[in-house]
Coordinates of N, CA and C in Angstrom, one line a residue:
M1 N -1.1 -5.2 31.4 CA -1.1 -4.4 30.2 C -2.6 -4.0 29.9
W2 N -2.8 -2.8 29.6 CA -4.2 -2.3 29.3 C -4.2 -1.7 27.9
T3 N -5.2 -1.9 27.2 CA -5.4 -1.3 25.9 C -6.7 -0.4 26.0
L4 N -6.5 0.8 25.7 CA -7.6 1.8 25.7 C -7.8 2.2 24.3
K5 N -8.9 1.9 23.8 CA -9.1 2.1 22.3 C -10.3 3.2 22.2
S6 N -9.9 4.2 21.5 CA -10.9 5.3 21.1 C -10.5 5.6 19.7
S7 N -11.1 4.8 18.8 CA -10.8 4.9 17.4 C -10.8 6.3 16.9
P8 N -9.9 6.8 16.3 CA -8.7 6.2 15.7 C -7.4 6.3 16.6
L9 N -7.6 6.4 17.9 CA -6.5 6.4 18.8 C -6.5 5.2 19.7
T10 N -5.4 4.5 19.8 CA -5.3 3.3 20.7 C -4.1 3.5 21.6
L11 N -4.3 3.5 22.9 CA -3.3 3.6 23.9 C -3.0 2.2 24.4
I12 N -1.8 1.7 24.4 CA -1.4 0.5 25.0 C -0.6 0.9 26.2
V13 N -1.1 0.6 27.4 CA -0.5 1.1 28.6 C 0.1 0.0 29.5
D14 N 1.4 0.2 29.8 CA 2.0 -0.8 30.7 C 3.2 -0.1 31.4
P15 N 3.4 -0.3 32.7 CA 4.6 0.4 33.3 C 5.9 -0.3 32.9
D16 N 5.8 -1.5 32.4 CA 7.0 -2.3 32.0 C 7.4 -1.9 30.5
I17 N 8.4 -1.1 30.4 CA 8.9 -0.7 29.1 C 9.3 -1.9 28.2
Q18 N 9.9 -2.9 28.8 CA 10.3 -4.1 28.0 C 9.1 -4.8 27.4
A19 N 8.0 -4.8 28.2 CA 6.7 -5.4 27.7 C 6.2 -4.6 26.5
L20 N 6.3 -3.3 26.6 CA 5.9 -2.5 25.4 C 6.8 -2.7 24.2
T21 N 8.0 -2.8 24.5 CA 9.0 -3.0 23.4 C 8.7 -4.4 22.7
Q22 N 8.4 -5.4 23.5 CA 8.1 -6.7 22.9 C 6.8 -6.6 22.1
L23 N 5.8 -5.9 22.7 CA 4.6 -5.8 22.0 C 4.7 -5.1 20.6
Q24 N 5.6 -4.1 20.6 CA 5.9 -3.4 19.3 C 6.3 -4.4 18.3
E25 N 7.2 -5.3 18.7 CA 7.7 -6.3 17.7 C 6.6 -7.2 17.1
E26 N 5.5 -7.3 17.9 CA 4.4 -8.2 17.4 C 3.4 -7.4 16.5
L27 N 3.5 -6.1 16.4 CA 2.6 -5.3 15.6 C 3.0 -5.5 14.1
P28 N 2.1 -5.2 13.2 CA 2.4 -5.4 11.8 C 3.6 -4.6 11.4
R29 N 4.5 -5.2 10.7 CA 5.8 -4.5 10.2 C 5.5 -3.3 9.3
E30 N 4.4 -3.4 8.6 CA 4.1 -2.3 7.6 C 3.7 -1.0 8.3
W31 N 3.4 -1.1 9.6 CA 3.0 0.1 10.4 C 4.3 0.9 10.7
E32 N 4.3 2.1 10.4 CA 5.5 3.0 10.7 C 5.6 3.2 12.2
A33 N 6.8 3.1 12.7 CA 7.0 3.4 14.1 C 7.8 4.8 14.2
V34 N 7.3 5.7 15.0 CA 7.9 7.0 15.2 C 8.4 7.1 16.6
S35 N 9.7 7.2 16.8 CA 10.4 7.4 18.1 C 10.3 8.9 18.4
I36 N 9.2 9.2 19.2 CA 9.0 10.6 19.5 C 10.2 11.2 20.2
G37 N 10.7 10.5 21.2 CA 11.9 11.0 21.9 C 13.1 11.3 21.1
R38 N 13.5 10.4 20.2 CA 14.6 10.5 19.4 C 14.5 11.6 18.3
E39 N 13.3 11.6 17.6 CA 13.1 12.5 16.6 C 12.9 13.9 17.1
L40 N 12.1 14.1 18.1 CA 11.8 15.4 18.7 C 13.0 16.0 19.3
S41 N 13.8 15.2 20.0 CA 15.0 15.8 20.6 C 16.0 16.3 19.6
S42 N 16.1 15.5 18.5 CA 17.0 16.0 17.3 C 16.5 17.3 16.7
Y43 N 15.2 17.4 16.6 CA 14.6 18.6 16.1 C 14.8 19.8 17.0
L44 N 14.6 19.6 18.3 CA 14.7 20.7 19.3 C 16.2 21.2 19.4
I45 N 17.2 20.3 19.3 CA 18.6 20.6 19.4 C 19.0 21.5 18.2
S46 N 18.4 21.3 17.0 CA 18.8 22.0 15.8 C 18.0 23.3 15.7
Q47 N 17.2 23.7 16.6 CA 16.4 24.9 16.5 C 16.8 25.9 17.5
E48 N 16.5 27.2 17.2 CA 16.6 28.2 18.2 C 15.2 28.5 18.6
I49 N 14.7 27.9 19.7 CA 13.3 28.0 20.1 C 13.1 28.8 21.4
I50 N 12.2 29.6 21.4 CA 11.8 30.3 22.6 C 10.5 29.7 23.2
D51 N 9.6 29.4 22.4 CA 8.3 28.7 22.8 C 8.3 27.2 22.5
Y52 N 8.9 26.5 23.4 CA 9.0 25.0 23.3 C 7.6 24.4 23.1
T53 N 6.7 24.8 23.9 CA 5.4 24.2 23.8 C 4.8 24.3 22.5
G54 N 4.8 25.5 21.9 CA 4.2 25.7 20.6 C 5.0 24.9 19.5
A55 N 6.4 25.0 19.6 CA 7.2 24.3 18.7 C 7.0 22.8 18.7
I56 N 6.8 22.2 19.9 CA 6.6 20.8 20.0 C 5.2 20.4 19.4
H57 N 4.2 21.2 19.7 CA 2.9 21.0 19.1 C 3.0 20.9 17.6
K58 N 3.6 21.9 17.0 CA 3.7 22.1 15.6 C 4.5 20.9 15.0
W59 N 5.6 20.5 15.6 CA 6.4 19.4 15.1 C 5.7 18.1 15.2
L60 N 5.1 17.8 16.3 CA 4.4 16.5 16.5 C 3.2 16.4 15.5
D61 N 2.4 17.5 15.4 CA 1.3 17.5 14.5 C 1.8 17.2 13.1
G62 N 2.8 17.9 12.6 CA 3.3 17.8 11.3 C 3.9 16.4 11.0
R63 N 4.7 15.9 12.0 CA 5.3 14.6 11.8 C 4.3 13.5 11.7
L64 N 3.3 13.5 12.6 CA 2.4 12.4 12.6 C 1.4 12.5 11.5
R65 N 1.0 13.7 11.1 CA 0.1 13.9 9.9 C 0.8 13.3 8.7
E66 N 2.1 13.3 8.6 CA 2.8 12.8 7.4 C 2.5 11.3 7.2
T67 N 2.1 10.6 8.3 CA 1.8 9.2 8.3 C 0.4 8.9 7.9
A68 N -0.4 9.9 7.7 CA -1.9 9.7 7.4 C -2.0 8.8 6.2
P69 N -2.9 7.9 6.2 CA -4.0 7.6 7.2 C -3.5 6.8 8.4
G70 N -2.2 6.3 8.3 CA -1.7 5.4 9.4 C -2.1 4.0 9.2
P71 N -2.1 3.2 10.2 CA -1.7 3.6 11.6 C -0.2 3.8 11.7
V72 N 0.2 4.6 12.7 CA 1.5 4.8 13.1 C 1.7 4.4 14.6
I73 N 2.8 3.8 14.9 CA 3.1 3.4 16.3 C 3.9 4.5 16.9
C74 N 3.5 5.2 18.0 CA 4.2 6.2 18.7 C 5.0 5.6 19.9
I75 N 6.3 5.6 19.8 CA 7.1 5.0 20.9 C 8.0 6.1 21.5
D76 N 8.6 5.7 22.6 CA 9.5 6.6 23.3 C 8.9 8.0 23.5
I77 N 7.7 8.0 24.2 CA 7.0 9.3 24.3 C 7.4 10.1 25.6
D78 N 8.3 9.6 26.3 CA 8.7 10.2 27.6 C 9.0 11.6 27.6
I79 N 9.6 12.1 26.5 CA 10.0 13.5 26.4 C 8.7 14.4 26.5
L80 N 7.6 14.0 26.1 CA 6.4 14.8 26.1 C 5.9 15.1 27.6
F81 N 6.5 14.4 28.5 CA 6.0 14.5 29.9 C 7.0 15.5 30.7
Y82 N 8.0 16.0 30.1 CA 8.9 16.9 30.8 C 8.2 18.1 31.2
P83 N 8.2 18.4 32.5 CA 7.4 19.6 33.1 C 7.7 20.9 32.4
T84 N 9.0 21.1 32.0 CA 9.4 22.3 31.3 C 8.5 22.6 30.1
F85 N 8.1 21.6 29.4 CA 7.4 21.8 28.1 C 5.9 22.1 28.3
N86 N 5.4 21.8 29.5 CA 4.0 22.1 29.8 C 3.0 21.6 28.8
L87 N 3.1 20.3 28.5 CA 2.3 19.6 27.5 C 1.2 18.7 28.1
D88 N 0.2 18.5 27.4 CA -0.8 17.4 27.7 C -0.7 16.4 26.6
P89 N 0.1 15.4 26.8 CA 0.3 14.4 25.7 C -1.0 13.7 25.3
L90 N -1.9 13.4 26.2 CA -3.1 12.7 25.8 C -3.9 13.6 24.8
T91 N -4.1 14.9 25.2 CA -4.8 15.8 24.3 C -4.1 15.9 23.0
L92 N -2.8 16.0 23.0 CA -2.1 16.1 21.7 C -2.4 14.9 20.8
F93 N -2.3 13.7 21.4 CA -2.6 12.5 20.6 C -4.0 12.4 20.1
R94 N -4.9 12.9 20.9 CA -6.3 12.9 20.5 C -6.5 13.8 19.4
Q95 N -5.9 15.0 19.4 CA -6.1 16.0 18.3 C -5.5 15.4 17.0
I96 N -4.3 14.9 17.1 CA -3.6 14.4 15.9 C -4.3 13.2 15.3
S97 N -5.0 12.4 16.2 CA -5.6 11.2 15.7 C -6.8 11.5 14.8
R98 N -7.2 12.7 14.8 CA -8.3 13.1 13.8 C -7.8 13.0 12.4
H99 N -6.5 13.0 12.2 CA -5.9 13.0 10.9 C -5.1 11.8 10.5
A100 N -4.7 11.0 11.5 CA -3.9 9.8 11.3 C -4.2 8.8 12.4
R101 N -4.4 7.5 12.1 CA -4.6 6.5 13.2 C -3.3 6.4 13.9
L102 N -3.5 6.4 15.3 CA -2.3 6.3 16.1 C -2.4 5.1 17.1
V103 N -1.3 4.5 17.3 CA -1.2 3.5 18.3 C 0.0 4.0 19.2
V104 N -0.4 4.3 20.5 CA 0.6 4.9 21.4 C 1.0 3.9 22.4
L105 N 2.3 3.6 22.5 CA 2.8 2.8 23.6 C 3.1 3.7 24.8
W106 N 2.3 3.6 25.8 CA 2.3 4.6 26.9 C 2.8 3.9 28.2
P107 N 4.0 4.3 28.6 CA 4.6 3.7 29.8 C 3.9 4.3 31.0
G108 N 3.1 3.6 31.6 CA 2.4 4.0 32.8 C 1.3 3.1 33.2
E109 N 0.2 3.6 33.8 CA -0.8 2.7 34.3 C -2.2 3.3 34.0
Y110 N -3.2 2.4 33.9 CA -4.6 2.8 33.8 C -5.3 2.1 34.9
K111 N -5.7 2.8 35.9 CA -6.3 2.2 37.1 C -7.4 3.1 37.6
D112 N -8.6 2.4 37.9 CA -9.7 3.1 38.4 C -10.1 4.3 37.5
G113 N -10.0 4.1 36.2 CA -10.4 5.1 35.2 C -9.4 6.3 35.1
I114 N -8.2 6.1 35.7 CA -7.2 7.2 35.6 C -6.0 6.7 34.9
L115 N -5.6 7.5 33.8 CA -4.4 7.2 33.1 C -3.3 8.0 33.6
S116 N -2.2 7.3 33.9 CA -1.0 8.0 34.5 C 0.2 7.6 33.8
Y117 N 1.2 8.5 34.0 CA 2.6 8.2 33.4 C 3.5 8.0 34.5
A118 N 4.4 7.0 34.4 CA 5.4 6.7 35.4 C 4.8 6.4 36.8
Q119 N 5.6 6.6 37.8 CA 5.2 6.3 39.2 C 4.9 7.6 39.9
P120 N 4.0 7.6 40.9 CA 3.7 8.8 41.7 C 4.9 9.5 42.2
E121 N 5.9 8.8 42.7 CA 7.1 9.4 43.2 C 8.1 9.9 42.2
H122 N 7.8 9.7 40.9 CA 8.6 10.1 39.8 C 8.4 11.6 39.7
Q123 N 9.5 12.4 39.3 CA 9.3 13.8 39.2 C 8.4 14.3 38.1
H124 N 8.1 13.4 37.1 CA 7.2 13.8 36.0 C 5.8 13.5 36.4

């Protein structure tokens, strides 16, 4: 497990999702946890959207700014990596962290200075 801290953004990186879930339980209970996957998919299903990339940017920025000053724990971020959406999740989190402290549980690896999501053979 790696922790990459760039205040006010902290990435906790581990390919083992169960380890990330266990770590979440150890974080302070007063920190709000936002399930990006659950909340964003509910939002997208209820909208008639043509520009998914723009809509996701707007929703994520608005939802996480609501938590300011934070910290907020961002979990279930997998949806942000869908190729169809053409997003750069790290850039999104960096931009939003200017307004609210974020702790992102990132399923992936940090190796040789490179942050990745999932496995190389994975379609994402």
